[in-house]
Amino acid sequence: MATVKVHIVLNDVKEKDAEVTVPPETSLRDAVTLAVEQGLCKVPSCTQTIDFTGLEGTVGRDQSVEVKVTRKLLHKPIERTLVMRMMERENELRTCEETQIAYTQYDSPFDSGVTEGLQKRVLWEFDIPGTDEALDVYHTQRWYHRNDKEVQSVPLYIKYDISRAGDLKMGDVAPDVHLVTCKGEDTKLSSFMNAGRPLVVVAGSYS
């Protein structure tokens, strides 16, 4: 048997090492393919290309090689067990002290990029290139799995969502609700109203 150590470079960014033991007559390409399969997380919704340049012949003896792997996340559902693990990891990063401190450094989390950064970190940790396109796909997983109560129960921003449809109808007088600004100051809806000037309320997640 021969041992093949493979240094994997994922999308020219992330580097991982994998090792396989195969019979000497095994083709080097097959050995590298096996090492990549074992070394990277299995993501069925990703396309994957292995650059086999210079990897010819059979293994023959113990050796070390480097290989470039390119992955792209497709716009489709991520397997439920995997997406739940990713969401659980995101929860850990969202609630850690480092992230909470990072949020306090900005007047508004919408401008901080903290949430986007930690979500891209989650992608990379699961061997999915943390591109803007991949992040969009990750965000749509809540919709893809919208009828799966177990998946929906994982993200903190869904689990603790206290929003409701309410009973207001078109034409009703808007209640003067209590509000808190992004700076933590107490105020009311009426403080934003001016006579003869329409007021549009856009609601969203703080983080």
Short mmCIF file of C-alpha atoms in Angstrom, two decimals:
data_model
loop_
_atom_site.label_atom_id
_atom_site.label_comp_id
_atom_site.label_asym_id
_atom_site.label_seq_id
_atom_site.Cartn_x
_atom_site.Cartn_y
_atom_site.Cartn_z
CA MET A 1 0.00 0.00 0.00
CA ALA A 2 1.09 3.58 -0.68
CA THR A 3 0.18 6.77 1.12
CA VAL A 4 -0.74 9.89 -0.86
CA LYS A 5 -0.79 13.20 1.01
CA VAL A 6 -2.84 15.82 -0.81
CA HIS A 7 -2.69 19.55 -0.13
CA ILE A 8 -6.06 20.92 -1.28
CA VAL A 9 -6.41 24.57 -2.31
CA LEU A 10 -10.11 25.43 -2.42
CA ASN A 11 -11.03 28.29 -4.77
CA ASP A 12 -7.50 29.72 -4.35
CA VAL A 13 -8.38 30.71 -0.77
CA LYS A 14 -8.83 27.90 1.73
CA GLU A 15 -6.20 25.22 2.22
CA LYS A 16 -6.74 21.75 3.69
CA ASP A 17 -4.71 18.57 3.89
CA ALA A 18 -5.99 15.06 3.28
CA GLU A 19 -4.33 11.67 3.19
CA VAL A 20 -5.31 8.34 1.64
CA THR A 21 -3.73 4.90 1.53
CA VAL A 22 -4.25 3.02 -1.73
CA PRO A 23 -2.77 0.07 -3.65
CA PRO A 24 0.36 1.04 -5.68
CA GLU A 25 -1.37 0.39 -9.01
CA THR A 26 -4.06 3.01 -8.27
CA SER A 27 -4.07 5.93 -10.71
CA LEU A 28 -2.87 9.18 -9.14
CA ARG A 29 -6.04 10.93 -10.29
CA ASP A 30 -8.22 8.36 -8.51
CA ALA A 31 -6.15 8.69 -5.35
CA VAL A 32 -6.43 12.49 -5.42
CA THR A 33 -10.18 12.30 -6.09
CA LEU A 34 -10.60 10.02 -3.08
CA ALA A 35 -8.54 12.36 -0.89
CA VAL A 36 -10.63 15.37 -1.94
CA GLU A 37 -13.84 13.47 -1.20
CA GLN A 38 -12.57 12.61 2.27
CA GLY A 39 -10.93 15.97 2.95
CA LEU A 40 -13.77 18.31 2.04
CA CYS A 41 -17.30 18.46 3.47
CA LYS A 42 -19.82 16.71 1.27
CA VAL A 43 -22.10 19.38 -0.23
CA PRO A 44 -24.34 17.77 -2.90
CA SER A 45 -25.64 21.19 -3.97
CA CYS A 46 -22.12 22.30 -4.97
CA THR A 47 -20.50 21.76 -8.35
CA GLN A 48 -16.89 20.69 -7.99
CA THR A 49 -13.95 20.73 -10.40
CA ILE A 50 -10.55 19.20 -9.64
CA ASP A 51 -7.55 20.46 -11.59
CA PHE A 52 -5.60 17.30 -12.47
CA THR A 53 -2.78 19.14 -14.24
CA GLY A 54 0.47 17.21 -13.73
CA LEU A 55 -1.25 14.32 -11.98
CA GLU A 56 -0.57 11.48 -14.38
CA GLY A 57 0.28 7.80 -13.99
CA THR A 58 -0.15 5.53 -10.96
CA VAL A 59 0.74 6.06 -7.34
CA GLY A 60 3.65 3.61 -7.11
CA ARG A 61 5.04 4.96 -3.83
CA ASP A 62 4.32 7.34 -0.95
CA GLN A 63 4.11 10.89 -2.23
CA SER A 64 2.72 14.37 -1.63
CA VAL A 65 0.87 16.46 -4.21
CA GLU A 66 -1.03 19.74 -4.37
CA VAL A 67 -4.33 20.08 -6.17
CA LYS A 68 -6.66 22.99 -6.89
CA VAL A 69 -10.37 22.44 -6.34
CA THR A 70 -13.08 24.84 -7.48
CA ARG A 71 -16.53 24.74 -5.94
CA LYS A 72 -19.70 26.71 -6.65
CA LEU A 73 -22.89 26.56 -4.61
CA LEU A 74 -25.96 26.02 -6.78
CA HIS A 75 -29.22 27.89 -6.23
CA LYS A 76 -31.07 24.91 -4.78
CA PRO A 77 -31.85 23.45 -1.34
CA ILE A 78 -28.87 22.44 0.77
CA GLU A 79 -29.36 19.00 2.31
CA ARG A 80 -31.37 19.53 5.53
CA THR A 81 -28.92 17.93 7.97
CA LEU A 82 -26.07 20.01 6.57
CA VAL A 83 -28.02 23.27 6.52
CA MET A 84 -29.08 22.69 10.14
CA ARG A 85 -25.44 22.21 11.15
CA MET A 86 -24.57 25.43 9.33
CA MET A 87 -27.38 27.33 11.08
CA GLU A 88 -26.31 25.96 14.47
CA ARG A 89 -22.75 27.13 13.80
CA GLU A 90 -24.09 30.55 12.82
CA ASN A 91 -25.96 30.69 16.13
CA GLU A 92 -22.70 30.00 17.98
CA LEU A 93 -20.90 32.78 16.13
CA ARG A 94 -23.77 35.26 16.54
CA THR A 95 -23.92 34.81 20.31
CA CYS A 96 -20.19 34.63 21.07
CA GLU A 97 -18.62 37.50 23.00
CA GLU A 98 -16.40 38.52 20.10
CA THR A 99 -19.39 39.07 17.80
CA GLN A 100 -21.42 40.93 20.43
CA ILE A 101 -18.50 43.29 21.02
CA ALA A 102 -18.14 43.80 17.26
CA TYR A 103 -21.79 44.84 16.98
CA THR A 104 -21.30 47.54 19.63
CA GLN A 105 -18.57 49.21 17.57
CA TYR A 106 -21.10 50.54 15.05
CA ASP A 107 -24.08 52.88 15.31
CA SER A 108 -26.05 50.51 13.09
CA PRO A 109 -25.38 46.80 12.47
CA PHE A 110 -26.67 47.30 8.93
CA ASP A 111 -23.44 49.18 8.13
CA SER A 112 -21.08 46.93 10.10
CA GLY A 113 -20.87 43.85 7.88
CA VAL A 114 -20.49 41.75 11.04
CA THR A 115 -23.41 39.43 10.25
CA GLU A 116 -22.36 39.02 6.62
CA GLY A 117 -18.82 38.28 7.71
CA LEU A 118 -19.78 35.56 10.17
CA GLN A 119 -22.16 33.96 7.66
CA LYS A 120 -19.39 33.82 5.06
CA ARG A 121 -17.17 32.29 7.73
CA VAL A 122 -19.80 29.57 8.20
CA LEU A 123 -19.74 28.86 4.46
CA TRP A 124 -15.95 28.52 4.40
CA GLU A 125 -15.96 26.29 7.50
CA PHE A 126 -18.20 23.88 5.58
CA ASP A 127 -15.95 24.05 2.51
CA ILE A 128 -18.31 26.29 0.54
CA PRO A 129 -16.62 29.35 -1.02
CA GLY A 130 -17.86 32.40 0.89
CA THR A 131 -18.82 34.46 -2.16
CA ASP A 132 -21.68 36.97 -2.29
CA GLU A 133 -23.53 34.60 -4.62
CA ALA A 134 -23.14 31.68 -2.20
CA LEU A 135 -24.31 33.90 0.65
CA ASP A 136 -27.51 34.66 -1.30
CA VAL A 137 -28.08 30.92 -1.71
CA TYR A 138 -27.53 30.37 2.02
CA HIS A 139 -30.05 33.08 2.83
CA THR A 140 -32.71 31.38 0.68
CA GLN A 141 -32.45 28.14 2.65
CA ARG A 142 -35.05 29.46 5.10
CA TRP A 143 -37.47 29.63 2.16
CA TYR A 144 -36.44 26.31 0.61
CA HIS A 145 -37.06 24.58 3.96
CA ARG A 146 -40.02 26.77 4.97
CA ASN A 147 -42.28 23.78 5.63
CA ASP A 148 -39.70 21.93 7.71
CA LYS A 149 -40.45 22.86 11.33
CA GLU A 150 -37.22 21.34 12.61
CA VAL A 151 -35.08 23.44 10.26
CA GLN A 152 -37.13 26.56 10.99
CA SER A 153 -36.58 26.08 14.72
CA VAL A 154 -32.79 26.39 14.46
CA PRO A 155 -32.00 30.03 13.46
CA LEU A 156 -32.19 32.30 16.50
CA TYR A 157 -33.73 35.12 14.46
CA ILE A 158 -36.64 32.81 13.56
CA LYS A 159 -36.88 30.91 16.84
CA TYR A 160 -37.24 34.09 18.88
CA ASP A 161 -39.19 36.08 16.30
CA ILE A 162 -42.14 37.64 18.17
CA SER A 163 -43.61 39.38 15.15
CA ARG A 164 -47.22 38.63 14.25
CA ALA A 165 -49.65 39.55 11.53
CA GLY A 166 -51.74 41.78 13.84
CA ASP A 167 -55.30 42.93 13.24
CA LEU A 168 -54.84 46.36 11.66
CA LYS A 169 -56.75 46.99 8.45
CA MET A 170 -56.28 49.55 5.70
CA GLY A 171 -57.72 52.86 6.85
CA ASP A 172 -57.22 52.22 10.58
CA VAL A 173 -55.49 54.83 12.71
CA ALA A 174 -51.91 53.74 13.39
CA PRO A 175 -51.27 53.12 17.10
CA ASP A 176 -48.63 55.31 18.72
CA VAL A 177 -46.33 52.37 19.47
CA HIS A 178 -43.22 52.46 21.62
CA LEU A 179 -39.98 52.32 19.61
CA VAL A 180 -36.27 52.03 20.38
CA THR A 181 -33.73 53.66 18.07
CA CYS A 182 -30.55 51.93 16.89
CA LYS A 183 -28.76 53.93 19.58
CA GLY A 184 -31.01 52.45 22.29
CA GLU A 185 -33.07 55.61 22.84
CA ASP A 186 -36.77 55.29 23.71
CA THR A 187 -39.25 57.09 21.49
CA LYS A 188 -42.70 56.75 19.94
CA LEU A 189 -44.04 56.51 16.41
CA SER A 190 -45.65 59.95 16.77
CA SER A 191 -42.21 61.57 17.10
CA PHE A 192 -41.62 60.82 13.41
CA MET A 193 -44.95 62.21 12.20
CA ASN A 194 -45.38 65.61 10.59
CA ALA A 195 -48.64 67.18 9.45
CA GLY A 196 -49.26 66.80 5.74
CA ARG A 197 -46.29 64.49 5.30
CA PRO A 198 -46.70 60.71 4.81
CA LEU A 199 -44.72 58.35 7.02
CA VAL A 200 -43.47 55.01 5.74
CA VAL A 201 -42.50 52.37 8.31
CA VAL A 202 -39.92 49.81 7.16
CA ALA A 203 -39.41 47.02 9.72
CA GLY A 204 -36.50 44.61 9.78
CA SER A 205 -34.11 42.62 11.94
CA TYR A 206 -31.65 44.70 13.99
CA SER A 207 -28.82 42.25 13.34
#
